[in-house]
mmCIF file of C-alpha atoms and ligand atoms in Angstrom:
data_model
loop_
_atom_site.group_PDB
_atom_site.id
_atom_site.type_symbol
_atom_site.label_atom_id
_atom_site.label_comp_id
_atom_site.label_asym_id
_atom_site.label_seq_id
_atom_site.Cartn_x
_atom_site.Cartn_y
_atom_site.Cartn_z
ATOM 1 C CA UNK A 1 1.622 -21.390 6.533
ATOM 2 C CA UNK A 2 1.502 -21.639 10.331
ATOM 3 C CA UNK A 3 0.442 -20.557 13.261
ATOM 4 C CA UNK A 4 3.480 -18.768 14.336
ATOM 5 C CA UNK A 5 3.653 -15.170 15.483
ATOM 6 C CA UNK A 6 5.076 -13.153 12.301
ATOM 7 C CA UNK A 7 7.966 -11.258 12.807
ATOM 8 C CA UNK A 8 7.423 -7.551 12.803
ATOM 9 C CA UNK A 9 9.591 -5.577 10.595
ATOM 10 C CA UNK A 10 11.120 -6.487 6.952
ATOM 11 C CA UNK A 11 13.556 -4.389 4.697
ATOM 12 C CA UNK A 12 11.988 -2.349 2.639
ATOM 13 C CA UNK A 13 14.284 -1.083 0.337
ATOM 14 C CA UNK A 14 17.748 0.209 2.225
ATOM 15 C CA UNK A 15 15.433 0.818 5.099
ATOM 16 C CA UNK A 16 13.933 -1.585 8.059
ATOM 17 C CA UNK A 17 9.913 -1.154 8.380
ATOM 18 C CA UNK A 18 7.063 -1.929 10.939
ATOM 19 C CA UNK A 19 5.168 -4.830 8.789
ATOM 20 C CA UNK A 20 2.229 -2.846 10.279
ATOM 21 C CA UNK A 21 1.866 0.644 7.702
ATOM 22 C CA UNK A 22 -0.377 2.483 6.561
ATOM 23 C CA UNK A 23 -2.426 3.465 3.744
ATOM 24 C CA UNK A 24 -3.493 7.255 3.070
ATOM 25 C CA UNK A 25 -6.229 6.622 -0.034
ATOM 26 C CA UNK A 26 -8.890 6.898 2.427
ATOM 27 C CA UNK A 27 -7.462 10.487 3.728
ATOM 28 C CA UNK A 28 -9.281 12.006 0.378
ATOM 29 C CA UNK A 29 -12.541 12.890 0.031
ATOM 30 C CA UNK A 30 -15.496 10.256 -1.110
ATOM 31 C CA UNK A 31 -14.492 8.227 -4.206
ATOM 32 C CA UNK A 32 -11.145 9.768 -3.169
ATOM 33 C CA UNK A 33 -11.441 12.868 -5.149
ATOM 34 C CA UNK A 34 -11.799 16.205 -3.595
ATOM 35 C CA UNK A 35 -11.102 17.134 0.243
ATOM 36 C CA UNK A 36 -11.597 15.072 3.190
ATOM 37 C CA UNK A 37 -15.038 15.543 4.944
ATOM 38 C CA UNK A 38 -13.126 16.325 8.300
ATOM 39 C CA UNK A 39 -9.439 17.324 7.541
ATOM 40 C CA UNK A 40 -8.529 17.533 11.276
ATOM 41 C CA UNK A 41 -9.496 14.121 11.847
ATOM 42 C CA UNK A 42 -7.573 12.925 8.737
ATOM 43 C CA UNK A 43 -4.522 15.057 10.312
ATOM 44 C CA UNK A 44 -4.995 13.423 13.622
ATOM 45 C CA UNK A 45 -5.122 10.085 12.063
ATOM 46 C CA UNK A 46 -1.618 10.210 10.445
ATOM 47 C CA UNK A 47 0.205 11.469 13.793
ATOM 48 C CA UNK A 48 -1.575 8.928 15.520
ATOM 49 C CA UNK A 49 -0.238 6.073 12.963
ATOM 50 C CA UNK A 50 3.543 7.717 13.540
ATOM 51 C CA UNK A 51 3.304 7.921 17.370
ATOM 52 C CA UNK A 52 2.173 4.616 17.470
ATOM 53 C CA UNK A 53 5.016 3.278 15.170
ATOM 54 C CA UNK A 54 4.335 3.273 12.003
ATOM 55 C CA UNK A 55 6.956 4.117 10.087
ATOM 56 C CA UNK A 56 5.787 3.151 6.145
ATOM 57 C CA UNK A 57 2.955 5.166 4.853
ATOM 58 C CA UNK A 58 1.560 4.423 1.087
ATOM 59 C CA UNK A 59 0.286 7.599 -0.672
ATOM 60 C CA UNK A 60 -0.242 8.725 -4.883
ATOM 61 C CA UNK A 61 -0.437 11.912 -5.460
ATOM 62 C CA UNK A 62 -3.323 11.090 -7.545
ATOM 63 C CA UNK A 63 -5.169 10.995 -4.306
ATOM 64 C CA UNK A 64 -7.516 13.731 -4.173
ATOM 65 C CA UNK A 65 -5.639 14.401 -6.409
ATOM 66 C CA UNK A 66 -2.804 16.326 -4.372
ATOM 67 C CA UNK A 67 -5.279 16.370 -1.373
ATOM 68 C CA UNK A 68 -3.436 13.533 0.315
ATOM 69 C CA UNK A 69 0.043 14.077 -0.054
ATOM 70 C CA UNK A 70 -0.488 18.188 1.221
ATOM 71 C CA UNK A 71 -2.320 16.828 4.117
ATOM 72 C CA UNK A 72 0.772 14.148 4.882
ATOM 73 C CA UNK A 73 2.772 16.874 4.673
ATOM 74 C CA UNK A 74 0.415 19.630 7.011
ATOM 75 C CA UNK A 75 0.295 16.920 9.468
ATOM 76 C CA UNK A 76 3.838 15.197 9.157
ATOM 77 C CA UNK A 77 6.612 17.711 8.095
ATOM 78 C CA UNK A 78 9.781 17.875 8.750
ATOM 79 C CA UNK A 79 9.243 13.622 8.373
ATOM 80 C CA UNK A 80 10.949 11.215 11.430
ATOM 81 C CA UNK A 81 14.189 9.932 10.073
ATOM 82 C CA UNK A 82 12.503 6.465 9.756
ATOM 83 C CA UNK A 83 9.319 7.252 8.214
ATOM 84 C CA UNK A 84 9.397 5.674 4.343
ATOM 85 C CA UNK A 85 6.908 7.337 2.652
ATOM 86 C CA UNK A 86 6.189 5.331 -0.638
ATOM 87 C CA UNK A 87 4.331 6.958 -3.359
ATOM 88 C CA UNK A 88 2.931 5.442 -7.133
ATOM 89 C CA UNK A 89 2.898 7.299 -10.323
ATOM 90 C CA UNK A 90 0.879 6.293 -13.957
ATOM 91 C CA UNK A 91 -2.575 7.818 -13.302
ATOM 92 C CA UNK A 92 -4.153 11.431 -13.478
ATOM 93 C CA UNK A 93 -7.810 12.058 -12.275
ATOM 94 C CA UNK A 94 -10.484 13.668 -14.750
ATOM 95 C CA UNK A 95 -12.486 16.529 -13.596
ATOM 96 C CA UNK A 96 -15.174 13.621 -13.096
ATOM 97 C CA UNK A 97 -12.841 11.828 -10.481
ATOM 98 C CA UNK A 98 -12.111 9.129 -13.356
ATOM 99 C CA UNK A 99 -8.972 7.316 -13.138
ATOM 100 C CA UNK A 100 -6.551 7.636 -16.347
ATOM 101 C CA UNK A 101 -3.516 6.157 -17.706
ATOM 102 C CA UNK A 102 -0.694 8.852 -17.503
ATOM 103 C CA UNK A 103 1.993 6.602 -18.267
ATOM 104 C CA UNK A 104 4.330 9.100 -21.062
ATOM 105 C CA UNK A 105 7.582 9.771 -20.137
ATOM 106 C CA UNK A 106 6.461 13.214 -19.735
ATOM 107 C CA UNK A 107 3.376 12.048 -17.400
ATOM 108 C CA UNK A 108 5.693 10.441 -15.359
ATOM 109 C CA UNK A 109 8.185 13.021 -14.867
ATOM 110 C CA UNK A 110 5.298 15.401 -14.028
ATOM 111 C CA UNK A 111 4.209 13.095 -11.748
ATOM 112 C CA UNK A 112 7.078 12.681 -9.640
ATOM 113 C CA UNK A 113 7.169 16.557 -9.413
ATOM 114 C CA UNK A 114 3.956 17.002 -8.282
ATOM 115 C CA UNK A 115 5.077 14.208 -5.297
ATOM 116 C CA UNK A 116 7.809 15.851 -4.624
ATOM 117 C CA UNK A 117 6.331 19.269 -4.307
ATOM 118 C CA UNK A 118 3.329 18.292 -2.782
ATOM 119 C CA UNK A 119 4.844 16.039 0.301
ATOM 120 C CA UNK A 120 7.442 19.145 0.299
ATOM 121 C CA UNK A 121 10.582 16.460 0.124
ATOM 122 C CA UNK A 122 13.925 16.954 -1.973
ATOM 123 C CA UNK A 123 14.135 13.268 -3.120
ATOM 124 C CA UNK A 124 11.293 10.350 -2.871
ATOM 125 C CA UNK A 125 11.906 7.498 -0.654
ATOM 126 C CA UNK A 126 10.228 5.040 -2.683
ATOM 127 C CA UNK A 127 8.157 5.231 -5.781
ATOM 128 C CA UNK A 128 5.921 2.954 -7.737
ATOM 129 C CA UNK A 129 4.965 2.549 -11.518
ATOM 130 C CA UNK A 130 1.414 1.733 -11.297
ATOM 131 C CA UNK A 131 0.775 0.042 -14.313
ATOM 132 C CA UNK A 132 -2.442 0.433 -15.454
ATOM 133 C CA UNK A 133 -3.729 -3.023 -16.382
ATOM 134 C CA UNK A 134 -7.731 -3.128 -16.081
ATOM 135 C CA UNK A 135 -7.687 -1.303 -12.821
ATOM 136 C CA UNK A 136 -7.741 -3.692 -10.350
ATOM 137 C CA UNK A 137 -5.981 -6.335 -11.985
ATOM 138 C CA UNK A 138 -2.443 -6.452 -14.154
ATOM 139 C CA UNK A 139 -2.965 -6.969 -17.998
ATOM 140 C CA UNK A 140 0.858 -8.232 -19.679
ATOM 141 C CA UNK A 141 2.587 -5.734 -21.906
ATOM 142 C CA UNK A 142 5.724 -3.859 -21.322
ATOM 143 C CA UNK A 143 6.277 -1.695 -19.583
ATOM 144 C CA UNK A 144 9.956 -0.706 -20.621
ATOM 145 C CA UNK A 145 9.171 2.816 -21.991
ATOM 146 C CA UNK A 146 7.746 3.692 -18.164
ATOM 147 C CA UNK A 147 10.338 1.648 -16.093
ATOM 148 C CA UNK A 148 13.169 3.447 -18.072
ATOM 149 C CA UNK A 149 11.835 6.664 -17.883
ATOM 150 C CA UNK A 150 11.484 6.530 -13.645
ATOM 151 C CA UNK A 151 15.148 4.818 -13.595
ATOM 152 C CA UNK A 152 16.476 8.155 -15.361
ATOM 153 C CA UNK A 153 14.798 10.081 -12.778
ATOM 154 C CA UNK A 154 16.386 7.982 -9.795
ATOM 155 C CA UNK A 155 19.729 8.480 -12.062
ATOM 156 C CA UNK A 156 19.047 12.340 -11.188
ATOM 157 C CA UNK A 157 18.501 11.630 -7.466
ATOM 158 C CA UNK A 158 15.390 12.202 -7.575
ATOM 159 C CA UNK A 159 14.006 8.631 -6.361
ATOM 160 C CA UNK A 160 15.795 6.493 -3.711
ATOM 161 C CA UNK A 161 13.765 3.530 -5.017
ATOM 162 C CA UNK A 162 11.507 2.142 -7.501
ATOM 163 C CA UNK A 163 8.817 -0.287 -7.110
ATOM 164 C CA UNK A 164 5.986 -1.926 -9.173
ATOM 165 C CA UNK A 165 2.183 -2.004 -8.444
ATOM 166 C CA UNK A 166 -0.666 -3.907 -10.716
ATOM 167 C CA UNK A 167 1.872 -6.106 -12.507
ATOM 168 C CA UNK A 168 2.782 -9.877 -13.584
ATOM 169 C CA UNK A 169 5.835 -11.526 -12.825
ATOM 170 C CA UNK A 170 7.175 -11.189 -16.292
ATOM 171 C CA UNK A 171 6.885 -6.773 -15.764
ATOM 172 C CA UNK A 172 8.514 -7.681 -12.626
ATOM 173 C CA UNK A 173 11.239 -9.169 -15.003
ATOM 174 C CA UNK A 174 11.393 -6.617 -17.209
ATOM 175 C CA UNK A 175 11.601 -3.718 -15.363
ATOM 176 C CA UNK A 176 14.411 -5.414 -13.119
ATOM 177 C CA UNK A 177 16.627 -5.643 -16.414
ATOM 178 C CA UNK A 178 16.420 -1.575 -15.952
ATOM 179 C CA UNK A 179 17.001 -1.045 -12.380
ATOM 180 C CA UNK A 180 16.394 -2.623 -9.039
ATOM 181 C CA UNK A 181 12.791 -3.325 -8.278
ATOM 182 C CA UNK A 182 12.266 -2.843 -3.604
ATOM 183 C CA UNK A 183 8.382 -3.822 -3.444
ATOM 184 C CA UNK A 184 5.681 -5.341 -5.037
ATOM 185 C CA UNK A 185 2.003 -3.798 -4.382
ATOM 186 C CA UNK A 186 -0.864 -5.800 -5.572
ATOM 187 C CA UNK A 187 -4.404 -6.815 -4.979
ATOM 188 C CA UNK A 188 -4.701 -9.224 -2.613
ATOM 189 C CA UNK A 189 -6.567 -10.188 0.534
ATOM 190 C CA UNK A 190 -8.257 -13.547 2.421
ATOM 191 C CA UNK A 191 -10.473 -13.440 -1.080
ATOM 192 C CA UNK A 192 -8.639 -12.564 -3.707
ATOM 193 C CA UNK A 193 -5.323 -14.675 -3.750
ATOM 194 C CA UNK A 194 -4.208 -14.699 -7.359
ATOM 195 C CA UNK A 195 -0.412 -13.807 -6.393
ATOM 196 C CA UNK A 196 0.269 -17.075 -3.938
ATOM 197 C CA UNK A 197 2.782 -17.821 -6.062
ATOM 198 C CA UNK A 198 4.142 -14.524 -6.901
ATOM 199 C CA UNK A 199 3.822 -13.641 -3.012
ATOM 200 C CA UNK A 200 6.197 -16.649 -2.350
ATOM 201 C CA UNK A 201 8.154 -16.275 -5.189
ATOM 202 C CA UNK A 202 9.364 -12.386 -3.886
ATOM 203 C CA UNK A 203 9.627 -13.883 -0.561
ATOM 204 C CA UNK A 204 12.344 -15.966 -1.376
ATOM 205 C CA UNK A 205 14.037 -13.236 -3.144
ATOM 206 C CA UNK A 206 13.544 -11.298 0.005
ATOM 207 C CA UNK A 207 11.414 -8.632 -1.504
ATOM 208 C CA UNK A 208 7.925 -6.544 -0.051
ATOM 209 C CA UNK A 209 4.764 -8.043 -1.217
ATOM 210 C CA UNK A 210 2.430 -5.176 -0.319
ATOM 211 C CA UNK A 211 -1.412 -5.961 -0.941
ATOM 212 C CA UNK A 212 -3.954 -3.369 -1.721
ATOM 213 C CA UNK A 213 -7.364 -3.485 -0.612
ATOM 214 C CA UNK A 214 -6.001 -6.014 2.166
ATOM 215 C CA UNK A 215 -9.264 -5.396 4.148
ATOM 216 C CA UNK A 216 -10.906 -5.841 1.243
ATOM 217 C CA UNK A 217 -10.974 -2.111 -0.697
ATOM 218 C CA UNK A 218 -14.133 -0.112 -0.553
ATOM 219 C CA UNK A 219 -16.259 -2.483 0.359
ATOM 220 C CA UNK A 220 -14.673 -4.369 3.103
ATOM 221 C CA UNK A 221 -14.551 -8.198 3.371
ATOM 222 C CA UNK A 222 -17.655 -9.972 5.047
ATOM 223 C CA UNK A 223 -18.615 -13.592 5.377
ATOM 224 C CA UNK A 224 -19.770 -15.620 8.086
ATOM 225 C CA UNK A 225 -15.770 -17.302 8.140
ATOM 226 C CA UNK A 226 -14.381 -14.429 8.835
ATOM 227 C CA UNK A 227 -16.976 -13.156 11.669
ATOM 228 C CA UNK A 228 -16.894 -16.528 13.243
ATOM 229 C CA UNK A 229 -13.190 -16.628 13.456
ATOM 230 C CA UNK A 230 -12.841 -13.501 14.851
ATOM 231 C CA UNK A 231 -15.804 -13.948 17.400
ATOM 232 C CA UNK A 232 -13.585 -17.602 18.599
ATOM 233 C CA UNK A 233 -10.546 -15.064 19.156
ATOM 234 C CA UNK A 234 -11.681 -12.349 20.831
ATOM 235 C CA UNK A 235 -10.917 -10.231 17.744
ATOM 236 C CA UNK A 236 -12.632 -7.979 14.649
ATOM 237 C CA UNK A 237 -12.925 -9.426 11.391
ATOM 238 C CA UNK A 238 -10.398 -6.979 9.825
ATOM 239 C CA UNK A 239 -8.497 -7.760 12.803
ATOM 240 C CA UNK A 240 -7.908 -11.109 11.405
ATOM 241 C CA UNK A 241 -8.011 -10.070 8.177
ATOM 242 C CA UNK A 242 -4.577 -8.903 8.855
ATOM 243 C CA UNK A 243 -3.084 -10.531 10.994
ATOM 244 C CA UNK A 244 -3.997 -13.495 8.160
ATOM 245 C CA UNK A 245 -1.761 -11.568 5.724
ATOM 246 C CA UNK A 246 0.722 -10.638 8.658
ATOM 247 C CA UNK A 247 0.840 -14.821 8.710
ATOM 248 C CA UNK A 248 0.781 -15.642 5.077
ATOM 249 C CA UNK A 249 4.305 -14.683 4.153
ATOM 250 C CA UNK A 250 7.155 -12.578 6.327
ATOM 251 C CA UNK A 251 7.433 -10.501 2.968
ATOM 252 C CA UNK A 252 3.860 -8.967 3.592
ATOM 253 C CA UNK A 253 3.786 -5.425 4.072
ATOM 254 C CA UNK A 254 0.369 -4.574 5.098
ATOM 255 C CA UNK A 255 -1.382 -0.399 3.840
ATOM 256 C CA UNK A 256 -4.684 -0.846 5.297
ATOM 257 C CA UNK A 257 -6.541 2.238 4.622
ATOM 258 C CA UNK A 258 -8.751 4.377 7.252
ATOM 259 C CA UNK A 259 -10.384 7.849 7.533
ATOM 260 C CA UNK A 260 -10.950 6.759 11.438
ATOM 261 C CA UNK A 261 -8.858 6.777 14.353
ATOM 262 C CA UNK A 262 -11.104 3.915 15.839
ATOM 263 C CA UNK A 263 -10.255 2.095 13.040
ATOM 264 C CA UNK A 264 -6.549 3.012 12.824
ATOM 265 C CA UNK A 265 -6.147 1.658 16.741
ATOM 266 C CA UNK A 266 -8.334 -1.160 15.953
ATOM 267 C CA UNK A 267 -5.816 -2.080 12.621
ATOM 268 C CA UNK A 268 -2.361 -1.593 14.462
ATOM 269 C CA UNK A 269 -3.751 -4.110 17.323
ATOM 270 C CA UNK A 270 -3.964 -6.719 14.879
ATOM 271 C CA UNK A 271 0.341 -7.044 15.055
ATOM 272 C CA UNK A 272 -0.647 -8.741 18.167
ATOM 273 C CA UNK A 273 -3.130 -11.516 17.132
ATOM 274 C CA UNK A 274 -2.152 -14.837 16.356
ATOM 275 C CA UNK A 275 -4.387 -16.995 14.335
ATOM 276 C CA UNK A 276 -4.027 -20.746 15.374
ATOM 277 C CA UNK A 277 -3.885 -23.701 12.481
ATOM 278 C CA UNK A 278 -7.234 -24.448 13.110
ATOM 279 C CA UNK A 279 -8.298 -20.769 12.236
ATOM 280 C CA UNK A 280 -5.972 -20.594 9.382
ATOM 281 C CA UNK A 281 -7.209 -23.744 7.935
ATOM 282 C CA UNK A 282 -10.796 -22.624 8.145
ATOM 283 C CA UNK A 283 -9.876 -18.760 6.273
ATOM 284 C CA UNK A 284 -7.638 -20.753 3.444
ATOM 285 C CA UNK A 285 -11.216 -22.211 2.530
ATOM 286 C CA UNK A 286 -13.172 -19.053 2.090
ATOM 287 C CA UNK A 287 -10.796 -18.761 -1.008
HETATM 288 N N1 LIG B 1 -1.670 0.310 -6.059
HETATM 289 C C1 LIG B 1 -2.961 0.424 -6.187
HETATM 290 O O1 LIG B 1 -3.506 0.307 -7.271
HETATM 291 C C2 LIG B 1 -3.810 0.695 -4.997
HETATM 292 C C3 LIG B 1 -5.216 0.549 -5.083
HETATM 293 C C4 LIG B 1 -5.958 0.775 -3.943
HETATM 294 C C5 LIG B 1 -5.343 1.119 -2.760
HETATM 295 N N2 LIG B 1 -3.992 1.264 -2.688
HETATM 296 C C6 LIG B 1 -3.306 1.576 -1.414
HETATM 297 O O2 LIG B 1 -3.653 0.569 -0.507
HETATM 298 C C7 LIG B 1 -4.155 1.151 0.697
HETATM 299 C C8 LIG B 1 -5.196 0.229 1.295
HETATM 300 O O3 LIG B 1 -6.286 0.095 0.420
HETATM 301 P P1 LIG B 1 -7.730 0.717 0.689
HETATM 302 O O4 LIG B 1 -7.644 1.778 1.725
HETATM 303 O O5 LIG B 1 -8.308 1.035 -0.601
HETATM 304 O O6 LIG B 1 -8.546 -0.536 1.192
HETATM 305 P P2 LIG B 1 -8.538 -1.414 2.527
HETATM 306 O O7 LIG B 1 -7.399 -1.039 3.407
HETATM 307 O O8 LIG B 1 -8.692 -2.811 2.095
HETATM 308 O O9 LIG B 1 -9.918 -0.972 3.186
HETATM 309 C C9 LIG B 1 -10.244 0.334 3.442
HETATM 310 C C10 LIG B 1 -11.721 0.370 3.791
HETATM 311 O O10 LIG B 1 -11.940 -0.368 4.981
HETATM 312 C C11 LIG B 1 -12.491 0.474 5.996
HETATM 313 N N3 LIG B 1 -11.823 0.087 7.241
HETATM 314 C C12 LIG B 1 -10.538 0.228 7.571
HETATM 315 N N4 LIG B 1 -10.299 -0.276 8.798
HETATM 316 C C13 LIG B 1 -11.484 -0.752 9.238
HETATM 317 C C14 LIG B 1 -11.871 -1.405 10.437
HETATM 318 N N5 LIG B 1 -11.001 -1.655 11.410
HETATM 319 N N6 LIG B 1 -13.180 -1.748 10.561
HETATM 320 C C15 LIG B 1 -14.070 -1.512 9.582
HETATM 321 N N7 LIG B 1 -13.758 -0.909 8.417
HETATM 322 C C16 LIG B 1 -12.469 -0.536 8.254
HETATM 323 C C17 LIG B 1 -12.187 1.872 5.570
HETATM 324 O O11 LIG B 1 -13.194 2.763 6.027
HETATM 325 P P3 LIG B 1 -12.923 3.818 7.227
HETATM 326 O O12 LIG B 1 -12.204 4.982 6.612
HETATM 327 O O13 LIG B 1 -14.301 4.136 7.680
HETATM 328 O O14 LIG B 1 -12.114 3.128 8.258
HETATM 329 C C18 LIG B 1 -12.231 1.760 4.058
HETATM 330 O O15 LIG B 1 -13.566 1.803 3.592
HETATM 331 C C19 LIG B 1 -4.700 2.502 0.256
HETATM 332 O O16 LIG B 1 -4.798 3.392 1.334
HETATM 333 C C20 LIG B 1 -3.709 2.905 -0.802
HETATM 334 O O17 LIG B 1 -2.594 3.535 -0.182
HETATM 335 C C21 LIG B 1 -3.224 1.043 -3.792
#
């Protein structure tokens, strides 16, 4: 690592991105089931994220569910030319807002439809199998049967490119032996750095590493590292939370998620910050 200022975009895919995205979870409503508290806010959050150059946005339709994607596409149709919008399939939501497995062949076709209906597009730019694994974390197993069954809808043109989230590097394998595999999205933030090697393993195949929860998921990060650092800079903790990832590894894509313009303005600034050694040395120890 060091303490150079990361370069700003990185292929995604057949397409060039912003390394600064954006992720739409938080657009739902609480425990991201239901409709957002204030929808025009959540509208004015997305333009926002576009006019100010973001041009990768993360979504599932199992957001809300549907409730995300429809308001991507209220506040976002006809899409920029440039805008990738990446979606993940494998999960339905009970009538309790549970989270569950909906990894059939079936499931997954159904799934793609309701993407493709619901962000109002002809073909998805990219979409992920989200394997299920314990939730937060990958569990081995194949995942041939799922992998197979997206590849045959990207053989109908209905995909322009798959991608794997909650996996090992051995379902990376695998589902590469089926078709080609653009990004990577996995937990991973300043605290929870299982994937160093995976994250420079993709990197020197030149492919995304995209971390979710980078700021830390619902509960965002805090520890007296983190606030000191950022206090020494000038800067917000999540501020440097980023811009950390931003400086970990040029494959890093970063999602954060916000319901909050403030927040939105306050994440895209953090392309700007760079951490010095002496900072980065201090936030590789709070691993
Ligand atoms: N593949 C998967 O399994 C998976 C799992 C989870 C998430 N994801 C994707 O990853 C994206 C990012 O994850 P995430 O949204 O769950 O977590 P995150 O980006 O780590 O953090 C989001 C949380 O941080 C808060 N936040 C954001 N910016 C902030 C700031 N500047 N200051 C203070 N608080 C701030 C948000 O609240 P406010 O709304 O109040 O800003 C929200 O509570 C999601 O949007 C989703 O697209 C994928």
């Amino acid at each position: 690592m060091t303490g150079m200022k990361p370069s700003d975009t990185y292929m995604l895919g057949d397409r060039r991105v912003s390394r600064l995205g954006y992720g739409a979870m938080q657009l739902a409503g609480p425990g991201v089931f239901g409709p957002p508290k204030d929808r025009d806010t959540a509208i004015a959050v997305l333009r926002e994220a576009v006019e100010r150059g973001v041009d990768h946005i993360d979504t599932s339709d199992f957001y809300g569910p549907h409730v995300t994607n429809q308001i991507i596409r209220e506040a976002l149709h006809p899409y920029p030319d440039d805008l990738t919008i990446v979606t993940k399939v494998g999960a339905v939501r009970g009538a309790d807002a549970s989270w569950n497995p909906a990894q059939s062949p079936d499931e997954l076709t159904r799934a793609v439809h309701d993407n493709l209906r619901n962000l109002g597009v002809d073909v998805l730019d990219v979409v992920n199998l989200r394997a299920m694994g314990d939730n937060r974390h990958p569990v081995e197993g194949s995942i041939d049967a799922q992998f197979t069954a997206l590849a045959e809808l990207q053989q109908k043109g209905l995909i322009r490119h798959l991608g794997l989230s909650n996996v090992t590097a051995a379902q990376i394998d695998e589902a590469r032996a089926i078709a080609p595999v653009v990004c990577v999205q996995n937990h991973f933030n300043l605290v929870h750095r299982d994937d160093d090697a995976l994250v420079d393993a993709l990197a020197a195949q030149g492919v995304p590493y995209v971390p979710f929860f980078p700021l830390g998921g619902f509960s965002p990060l805090q520890s007296s590292t983190l606030t000191a650092a950022a206090k020494s800079l000038g800067a917000t903790p999540m501020q440097v939370a980023l811009a950390w990832l931003l400086q970990r590894s040029p494959n890093i894509l970063l999602i954060p998620g916000t319901s909050s313009l403030e927040h939105l303005r306050e994440n895209l600034a953090a392309a700007e910050l760079v951490l010095p050694v002496d900072v980065l040395e201090q936030l590789d120890r709070m691993h």
